[in-house]
Coordinates of C-alpha atoms and ligand atoms in Angstrom, one line a residue:
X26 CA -9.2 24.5 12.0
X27 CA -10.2 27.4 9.7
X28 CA -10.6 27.1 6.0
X29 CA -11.4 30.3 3.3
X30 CA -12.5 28.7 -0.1
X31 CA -11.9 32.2 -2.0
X32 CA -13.5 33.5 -5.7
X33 CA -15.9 30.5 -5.8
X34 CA -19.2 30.7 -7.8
X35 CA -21.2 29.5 -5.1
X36 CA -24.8 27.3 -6.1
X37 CA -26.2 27.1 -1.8
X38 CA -28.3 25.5 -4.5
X39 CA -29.5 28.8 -5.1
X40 CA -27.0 30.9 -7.0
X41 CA -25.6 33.2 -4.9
X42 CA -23.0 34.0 -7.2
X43 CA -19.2 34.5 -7.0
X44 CA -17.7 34.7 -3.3
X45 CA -15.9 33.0 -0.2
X46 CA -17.0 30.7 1.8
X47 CA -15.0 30.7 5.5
X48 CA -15.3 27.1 7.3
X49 CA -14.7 26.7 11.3
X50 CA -13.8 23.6 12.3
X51 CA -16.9 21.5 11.0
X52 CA -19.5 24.3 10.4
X53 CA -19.4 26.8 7.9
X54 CA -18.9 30.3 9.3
X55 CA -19.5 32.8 7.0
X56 CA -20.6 32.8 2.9
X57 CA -20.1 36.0 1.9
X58 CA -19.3 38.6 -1.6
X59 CA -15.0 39.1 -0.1
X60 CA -14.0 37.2 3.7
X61 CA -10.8 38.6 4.9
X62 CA -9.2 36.8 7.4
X63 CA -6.0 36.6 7.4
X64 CA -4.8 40.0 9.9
X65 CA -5.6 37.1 12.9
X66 CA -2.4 36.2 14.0
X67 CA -2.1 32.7 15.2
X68 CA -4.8 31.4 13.5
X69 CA -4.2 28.0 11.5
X70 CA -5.9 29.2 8.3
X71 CA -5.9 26.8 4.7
X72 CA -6.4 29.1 2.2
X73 CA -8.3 26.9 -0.8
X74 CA -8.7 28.7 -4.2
X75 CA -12.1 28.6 -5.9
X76 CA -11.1 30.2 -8.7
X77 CA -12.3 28.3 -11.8
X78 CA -15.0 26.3 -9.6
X79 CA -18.4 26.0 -8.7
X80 CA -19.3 25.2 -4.5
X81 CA -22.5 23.3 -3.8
X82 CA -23.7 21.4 -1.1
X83 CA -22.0 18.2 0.2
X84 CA -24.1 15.6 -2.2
X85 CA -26.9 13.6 0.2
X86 CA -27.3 9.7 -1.2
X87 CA -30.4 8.5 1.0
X88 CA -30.3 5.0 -0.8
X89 CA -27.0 2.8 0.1
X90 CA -26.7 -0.7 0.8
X91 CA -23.6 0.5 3.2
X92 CA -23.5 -2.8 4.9
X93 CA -23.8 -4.9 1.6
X94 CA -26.6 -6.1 -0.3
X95 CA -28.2 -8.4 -3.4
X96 CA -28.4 -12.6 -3.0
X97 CA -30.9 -13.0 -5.5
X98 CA -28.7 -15.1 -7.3
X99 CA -27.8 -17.2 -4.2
X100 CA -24.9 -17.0 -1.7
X101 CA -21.9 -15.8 -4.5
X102 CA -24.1 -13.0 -5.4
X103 CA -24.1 -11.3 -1.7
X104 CA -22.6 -7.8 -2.9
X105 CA -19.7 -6.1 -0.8
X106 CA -20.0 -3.3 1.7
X107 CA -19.6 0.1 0.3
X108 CA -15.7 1.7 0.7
X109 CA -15.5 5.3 2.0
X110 CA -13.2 6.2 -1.0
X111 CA -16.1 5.3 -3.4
X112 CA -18.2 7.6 -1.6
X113 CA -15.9 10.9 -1.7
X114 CA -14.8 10.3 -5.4
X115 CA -18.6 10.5 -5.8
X116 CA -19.3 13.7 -3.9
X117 CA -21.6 11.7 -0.9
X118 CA -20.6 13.5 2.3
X119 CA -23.9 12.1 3.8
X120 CA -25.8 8.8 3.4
X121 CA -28.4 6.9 4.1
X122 CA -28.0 3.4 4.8
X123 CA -30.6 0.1 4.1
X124 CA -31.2 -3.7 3.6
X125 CA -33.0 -5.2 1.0
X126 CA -34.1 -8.2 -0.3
X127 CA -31.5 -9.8 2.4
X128 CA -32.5 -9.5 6.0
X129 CA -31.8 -12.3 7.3
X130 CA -27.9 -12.7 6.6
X131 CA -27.5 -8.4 6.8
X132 CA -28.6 -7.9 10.2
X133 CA -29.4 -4.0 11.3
X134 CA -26.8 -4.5 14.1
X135 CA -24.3 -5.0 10.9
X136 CA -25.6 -1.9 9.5
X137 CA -25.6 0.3 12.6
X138 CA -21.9 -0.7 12.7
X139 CA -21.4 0.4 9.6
X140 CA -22.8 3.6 9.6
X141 CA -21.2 4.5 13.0
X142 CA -18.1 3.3 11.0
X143 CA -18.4 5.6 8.3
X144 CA -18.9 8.5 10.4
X145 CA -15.4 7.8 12.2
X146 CA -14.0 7.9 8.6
X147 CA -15.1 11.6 8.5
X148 CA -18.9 11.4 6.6
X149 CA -22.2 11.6 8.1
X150 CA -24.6 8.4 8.3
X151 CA -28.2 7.6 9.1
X152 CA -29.6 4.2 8.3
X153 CA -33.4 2.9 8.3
X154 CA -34.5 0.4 10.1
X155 CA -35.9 -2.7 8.3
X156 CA -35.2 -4.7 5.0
X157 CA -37.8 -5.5 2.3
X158 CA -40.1 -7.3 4.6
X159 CA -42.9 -6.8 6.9
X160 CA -43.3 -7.1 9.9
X161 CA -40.0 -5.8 9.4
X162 CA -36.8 -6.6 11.5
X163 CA -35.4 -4.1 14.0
X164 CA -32.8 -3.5 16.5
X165 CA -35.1 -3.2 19.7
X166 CA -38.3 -5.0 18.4
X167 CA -40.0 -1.8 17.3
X168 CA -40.2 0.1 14.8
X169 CA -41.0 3.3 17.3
X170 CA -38.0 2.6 19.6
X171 CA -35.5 2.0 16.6
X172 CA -36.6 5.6 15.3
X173 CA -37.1 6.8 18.9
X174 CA -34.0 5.8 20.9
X175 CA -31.4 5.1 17.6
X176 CA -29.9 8.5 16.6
X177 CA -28.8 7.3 13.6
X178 CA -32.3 6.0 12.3
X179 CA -34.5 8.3 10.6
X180 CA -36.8 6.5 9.6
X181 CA -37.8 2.9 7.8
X182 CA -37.0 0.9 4.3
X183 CA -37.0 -0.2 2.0
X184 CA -39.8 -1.6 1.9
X185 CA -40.5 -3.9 -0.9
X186 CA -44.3 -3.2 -2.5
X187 CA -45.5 -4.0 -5.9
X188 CA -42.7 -6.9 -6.3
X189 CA -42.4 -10.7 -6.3
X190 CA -39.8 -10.4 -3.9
X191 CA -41.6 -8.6 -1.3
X192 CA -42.9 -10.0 1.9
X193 CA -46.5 -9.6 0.3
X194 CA -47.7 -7.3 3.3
X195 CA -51.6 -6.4 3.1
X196 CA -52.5 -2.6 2.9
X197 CA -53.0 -3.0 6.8
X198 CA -50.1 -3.7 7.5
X199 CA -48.4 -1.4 5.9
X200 CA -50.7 1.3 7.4
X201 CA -49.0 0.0 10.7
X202 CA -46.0 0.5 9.8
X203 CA -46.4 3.7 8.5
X204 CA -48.2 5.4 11.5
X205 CA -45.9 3.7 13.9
X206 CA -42.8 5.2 11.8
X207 CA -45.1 8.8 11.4
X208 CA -45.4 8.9 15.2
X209 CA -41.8 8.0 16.5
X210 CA -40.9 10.9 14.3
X211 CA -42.8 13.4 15.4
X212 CA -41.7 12.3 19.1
X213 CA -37.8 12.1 18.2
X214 CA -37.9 15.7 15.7
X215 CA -37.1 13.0 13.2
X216 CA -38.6 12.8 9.7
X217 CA -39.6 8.8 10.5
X218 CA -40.0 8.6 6.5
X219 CA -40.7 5.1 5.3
X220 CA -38.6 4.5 2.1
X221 CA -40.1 2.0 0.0
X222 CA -39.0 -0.2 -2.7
X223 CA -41.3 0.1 -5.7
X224 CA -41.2 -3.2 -8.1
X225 CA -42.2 -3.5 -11.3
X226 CA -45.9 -5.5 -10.1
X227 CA -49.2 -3.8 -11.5
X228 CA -50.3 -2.6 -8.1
X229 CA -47.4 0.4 -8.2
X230 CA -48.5 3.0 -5.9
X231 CA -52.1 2.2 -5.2
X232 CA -51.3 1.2 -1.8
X233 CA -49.7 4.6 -0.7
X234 CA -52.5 6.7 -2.6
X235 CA -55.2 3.9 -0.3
X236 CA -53.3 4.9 3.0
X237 CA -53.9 9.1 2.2
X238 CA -57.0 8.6 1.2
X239 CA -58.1 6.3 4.2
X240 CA -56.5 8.2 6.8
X241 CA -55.2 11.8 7.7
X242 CA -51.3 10.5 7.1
X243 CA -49.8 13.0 4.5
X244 CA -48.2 11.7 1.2
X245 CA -45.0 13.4 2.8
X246 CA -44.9 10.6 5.1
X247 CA -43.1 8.3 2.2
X248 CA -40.2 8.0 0.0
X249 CA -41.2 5.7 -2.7
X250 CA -38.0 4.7 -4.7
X251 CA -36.8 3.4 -8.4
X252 CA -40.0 5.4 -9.2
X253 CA -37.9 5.5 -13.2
X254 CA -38.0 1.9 -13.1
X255 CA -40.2 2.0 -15.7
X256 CA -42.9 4.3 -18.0
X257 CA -46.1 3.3 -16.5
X258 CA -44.6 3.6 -12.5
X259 CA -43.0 6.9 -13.8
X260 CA -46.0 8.2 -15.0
X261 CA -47.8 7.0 -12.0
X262 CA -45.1 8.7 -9.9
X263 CA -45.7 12.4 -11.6
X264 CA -49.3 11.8 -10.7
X265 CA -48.4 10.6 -6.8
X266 CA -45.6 14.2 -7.1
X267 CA -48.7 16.4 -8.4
X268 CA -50.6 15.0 -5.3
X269 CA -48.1 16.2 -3.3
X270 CA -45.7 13.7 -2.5
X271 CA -42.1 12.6 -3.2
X272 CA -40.6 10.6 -5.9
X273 CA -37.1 9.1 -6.1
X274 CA -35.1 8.0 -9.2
X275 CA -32.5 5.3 -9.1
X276 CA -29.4 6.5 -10.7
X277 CA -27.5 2.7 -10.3
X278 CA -28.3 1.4 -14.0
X279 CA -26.6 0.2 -17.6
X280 CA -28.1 -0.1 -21.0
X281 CA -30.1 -3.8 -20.4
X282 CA -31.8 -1.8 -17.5
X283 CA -32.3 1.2 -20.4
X284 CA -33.4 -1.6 -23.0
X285 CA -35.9 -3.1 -20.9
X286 CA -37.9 -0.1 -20.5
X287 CA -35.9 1.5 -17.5
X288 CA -35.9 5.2 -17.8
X289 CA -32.6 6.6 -17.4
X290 CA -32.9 9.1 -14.1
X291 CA -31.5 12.4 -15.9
X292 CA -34.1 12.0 -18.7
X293 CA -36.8 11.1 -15.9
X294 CA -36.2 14.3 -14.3
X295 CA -36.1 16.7 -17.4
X296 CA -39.6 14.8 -17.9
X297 CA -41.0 15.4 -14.3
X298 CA -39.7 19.3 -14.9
X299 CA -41.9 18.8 -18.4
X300 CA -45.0 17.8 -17.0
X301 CA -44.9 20.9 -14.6
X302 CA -43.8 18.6 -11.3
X303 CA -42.4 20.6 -8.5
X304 CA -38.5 19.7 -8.8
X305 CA -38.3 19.9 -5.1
X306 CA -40.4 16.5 -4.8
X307 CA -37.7 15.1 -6.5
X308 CA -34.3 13.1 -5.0
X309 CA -32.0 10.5 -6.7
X310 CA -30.7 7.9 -4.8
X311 CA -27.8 5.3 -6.2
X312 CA -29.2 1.8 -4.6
X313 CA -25.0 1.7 -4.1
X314 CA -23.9 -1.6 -3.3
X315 CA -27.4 -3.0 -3.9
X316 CA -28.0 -5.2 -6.6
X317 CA -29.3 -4.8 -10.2
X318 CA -31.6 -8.2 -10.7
X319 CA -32.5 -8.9 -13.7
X320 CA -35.5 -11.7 -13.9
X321 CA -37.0 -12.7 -17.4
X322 CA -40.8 -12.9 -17.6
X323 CA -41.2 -16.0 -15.9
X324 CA -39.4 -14.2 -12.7
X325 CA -36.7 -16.4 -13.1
X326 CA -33.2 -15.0 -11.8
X327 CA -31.0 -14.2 -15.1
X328 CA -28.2 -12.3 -13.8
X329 CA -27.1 -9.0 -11.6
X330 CA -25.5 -6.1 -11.6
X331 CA -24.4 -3.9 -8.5
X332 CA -25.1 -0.4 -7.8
X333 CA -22.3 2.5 -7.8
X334 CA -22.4 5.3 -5.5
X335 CA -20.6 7.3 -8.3
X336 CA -23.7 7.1 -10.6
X337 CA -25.8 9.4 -8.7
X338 CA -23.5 12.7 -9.7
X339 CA -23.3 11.5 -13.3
X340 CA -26.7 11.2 -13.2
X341 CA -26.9 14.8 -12.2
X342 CA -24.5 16.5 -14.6
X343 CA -26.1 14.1 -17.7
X344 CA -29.4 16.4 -17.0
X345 CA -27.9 19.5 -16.9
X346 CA -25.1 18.7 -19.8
X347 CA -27.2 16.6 -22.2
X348 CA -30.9 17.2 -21.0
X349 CA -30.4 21.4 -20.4
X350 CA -32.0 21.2 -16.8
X351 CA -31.0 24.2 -14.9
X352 CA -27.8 23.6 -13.1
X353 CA -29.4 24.9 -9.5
X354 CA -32.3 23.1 -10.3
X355 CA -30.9 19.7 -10.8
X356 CA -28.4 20.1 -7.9
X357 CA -31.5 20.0 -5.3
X358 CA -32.2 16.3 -6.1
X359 CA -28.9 15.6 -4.1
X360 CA -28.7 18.3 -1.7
X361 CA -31.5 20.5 -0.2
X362 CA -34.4 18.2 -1.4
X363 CA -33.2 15.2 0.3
X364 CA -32.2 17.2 3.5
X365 CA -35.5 18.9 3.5
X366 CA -37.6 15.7 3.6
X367 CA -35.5 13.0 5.5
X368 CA -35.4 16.1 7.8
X369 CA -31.3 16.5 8.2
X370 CA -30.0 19.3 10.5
X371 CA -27.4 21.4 8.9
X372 CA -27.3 19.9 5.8
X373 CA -28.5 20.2 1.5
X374 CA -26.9 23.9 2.1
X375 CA -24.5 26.2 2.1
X376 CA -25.7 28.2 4.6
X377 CA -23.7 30.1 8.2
X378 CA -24.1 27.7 11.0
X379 CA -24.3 24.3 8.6
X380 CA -22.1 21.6 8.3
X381 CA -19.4 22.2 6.2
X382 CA -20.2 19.6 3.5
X383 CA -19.1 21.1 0.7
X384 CA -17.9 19.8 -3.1
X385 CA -16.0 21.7 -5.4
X386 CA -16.7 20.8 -9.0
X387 CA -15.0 22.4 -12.4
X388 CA -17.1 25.5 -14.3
X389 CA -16.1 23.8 -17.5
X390 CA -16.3 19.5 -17.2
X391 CA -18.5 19.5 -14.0
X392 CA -16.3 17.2 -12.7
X393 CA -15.5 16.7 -9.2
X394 CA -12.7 18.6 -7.9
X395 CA -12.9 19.2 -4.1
X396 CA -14.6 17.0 -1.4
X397 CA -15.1 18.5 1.9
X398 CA -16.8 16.6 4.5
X399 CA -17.6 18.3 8.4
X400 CA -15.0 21.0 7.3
X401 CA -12.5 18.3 6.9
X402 CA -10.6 17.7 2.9
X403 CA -11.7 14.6 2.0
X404 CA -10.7 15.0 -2.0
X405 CA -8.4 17.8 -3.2
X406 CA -8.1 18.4 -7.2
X407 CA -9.1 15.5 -7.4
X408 CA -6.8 13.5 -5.1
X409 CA -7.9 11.4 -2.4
X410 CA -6.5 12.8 1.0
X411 CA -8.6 10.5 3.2
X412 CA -9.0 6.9 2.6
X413 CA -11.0 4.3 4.7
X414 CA -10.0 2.1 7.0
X415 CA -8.4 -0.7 4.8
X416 CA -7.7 2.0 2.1
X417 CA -4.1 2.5 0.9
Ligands
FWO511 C1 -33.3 -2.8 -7.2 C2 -31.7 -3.7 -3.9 C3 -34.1 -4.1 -7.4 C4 -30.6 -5.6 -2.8 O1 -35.3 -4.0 -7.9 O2 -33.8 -3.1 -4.6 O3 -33.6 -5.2 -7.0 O4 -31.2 -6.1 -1.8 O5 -29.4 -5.4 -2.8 N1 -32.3 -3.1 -6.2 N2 -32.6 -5.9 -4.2 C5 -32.5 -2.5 -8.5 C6 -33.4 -2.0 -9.6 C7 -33.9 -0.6 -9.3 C8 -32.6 -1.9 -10.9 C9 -32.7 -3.3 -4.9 C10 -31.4 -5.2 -4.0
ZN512 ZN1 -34.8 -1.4 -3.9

């Protein structure tokens, strides 16, 4: 019921240096230099020592295949729904389920399901409506009543642009899209963000750049993701960040991605900070359970990979250990940056009257220590204490 994390140094990202952080039930209820509460009698308090550890916010991943993903190498190369154990080992207390390439055999009912699923395991979970394609597939037939009348969608993706595997949609009807998505969230409070998939195709962001240009929707309407893909689309995407909009890394990679000319995401952000882009138009995303294509230069299919929720912390901690980015600034890309865009009440902060998403991490190896998810202990030095479903 009540929890006291005590003598933490506390990042809510902003330092607020070393303190205690008092959780009731799933809220936080106080962050504060010394919280003293243990002269209520009667009270079922967990005492949970900080000493030695850093608190920051719950980690946000807006970029899951929850519900399974991939099939670009036909049928045996469907990938498996994400686990909730992968998600706590990695810090995710909230994410963001999609489709991709597959929409036809991942349905959004499928997804919904999974989400809702997820959030009876003890996270939180949003999902976006559509796959790749456009027109893109929904629960109710529209784009405005999915955002509109689905709690748990926030917006629409990923949309596949700039790629041999996208639905080839015409600057039109992407404008479509993106005003209908625009306008259900400004009716529902929601952030109706459309997330889109940027391939490696020459036409990069020119279409989103078109749509500001040619009409008063703001680049903040979009999400466009594995902006570090490659140079040219990264250096496009610091130009599309100085213009005011949001860029997202893909943290879900190996050494062929790194080969080819991918840019790994902790060196794409110490760039972006380079170059003088505002970090807070910055998130990283996993593409967890998606797939990791690889197609040679003929676009033939030449094998896959599959994307690990766990990358997108390790992603994190390789900027601040090996590329010297300022631990509060590289801990926004996961917490308040993403919370601030897809607009997500009471969370990316430690904050009185937010939801007590909380991970403890050690001063010295940045590792993962504590997972606290809606004020409940999820991960304990570093010991699963909630498992999913078909967890043992
Ligand atoms: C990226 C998800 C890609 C799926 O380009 O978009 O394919 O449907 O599961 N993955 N297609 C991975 C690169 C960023 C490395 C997806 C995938
Ligand atoms: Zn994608």
């Amino acid at each position: 019921m009540i929890k006291l994390i005590k003598g933490v140094k506390i990042f809510s990202p902003d330092y607020l240096g070393e303190g205690d952080i008092l959780i009731i039930c799933d809220k936080i209820g106080a962050v504060s230099k010394f919280i003293d509460i243990d002269k209520i009698a009667e009270v079922e308090l967990e005492i949970i020592d900080g000493t030695n550890k850093i608190a920051v916010p719950g980690f946000i991943d807006s970029h899951v295949h929850i519900s399974g993903g991939g099939g670009e190498g036909g049928y045996k190369t469907r990938t498996p729904e994400i686990m909730l154990s992968d998600l706590i080992i990695g810090g995710i207390t909230t994410v963001v389920g999609c489709l991709g390439t597959d929409g036809i055999t991942r349905s959004m009912e499928g997804l919904l399901a999974k989400a809702r699923g997820l959030e009876e395991e003890g996270i939180t979970a949003y999902i976006y409506t559509g796959s790749y394609r456009v027109p893109i597939t929904t629960i109710t037939g529209s784009v405005m009543k999915d955002i509109m009348l689905i709690d748990k969608v926030i917006g629409a993706g990923e949309i596949a642009i700039s790629d041999h595997r996208s639905s080839q949609p015409t600057i039109d009807m992407i404008m479509q899209l993106v005003a209908d998505a625009r306008v259900a969230g400004i009716l529902s409070g929601k952030a109706g963000i459309v997330n889109f998939h940027l391939g490696e195709g020459g036409r990069m962001l020119n279409y989103l750049h078109e749509i500001v240009i040619k009409t008063e929707i703001p680049y903040t309407q979009f999400l466009p993701t594995h902006i570090n893909r490659n140079e040219q689309l990264l250096n496009e995407g610091i130009k599309f960040a100085k213009a005011g909009g949001f860029i997202d890394f893909t943290t879900s990679s190996d050494s062929v991605f790194w080969e080819k000319g991918e840019v790994k995401a902790s060196k794409a952000l110490k760039l972006c900070i380079e170059e003088g882009v505002d970090i807070n138009h910055i998130t990283f995303t996993s593409d967890g359970q998606g797939s990791l294509p690889m197609f040679n230069d003929k676009k033939e299919f030449i094998g896959l990979g599959i994307g690990k929720v766990t990358s997108l912390y390790y992603e994190v901690r390789d900027a601040i250990i090996e590329d010297n980015v300022p631990f509060e600034k590289a801990i926004r890309v996961i917490t308040s940056n993403p919370a601030f865009l897809l607009k997500l009440k009471n969370k990316g902060r430690i904050e009185k009257g937010f939801d007590a998403d909380i991970v403890l991490v050690d001063k010295e190896t940045l590792d993962i220590d504590t997972v606290i998810a809606k004020g409940q202990v999820m991960m304990q030095n570093k010991e699963l204490k909630i498992r999913g479903t078909f967890e043992n």
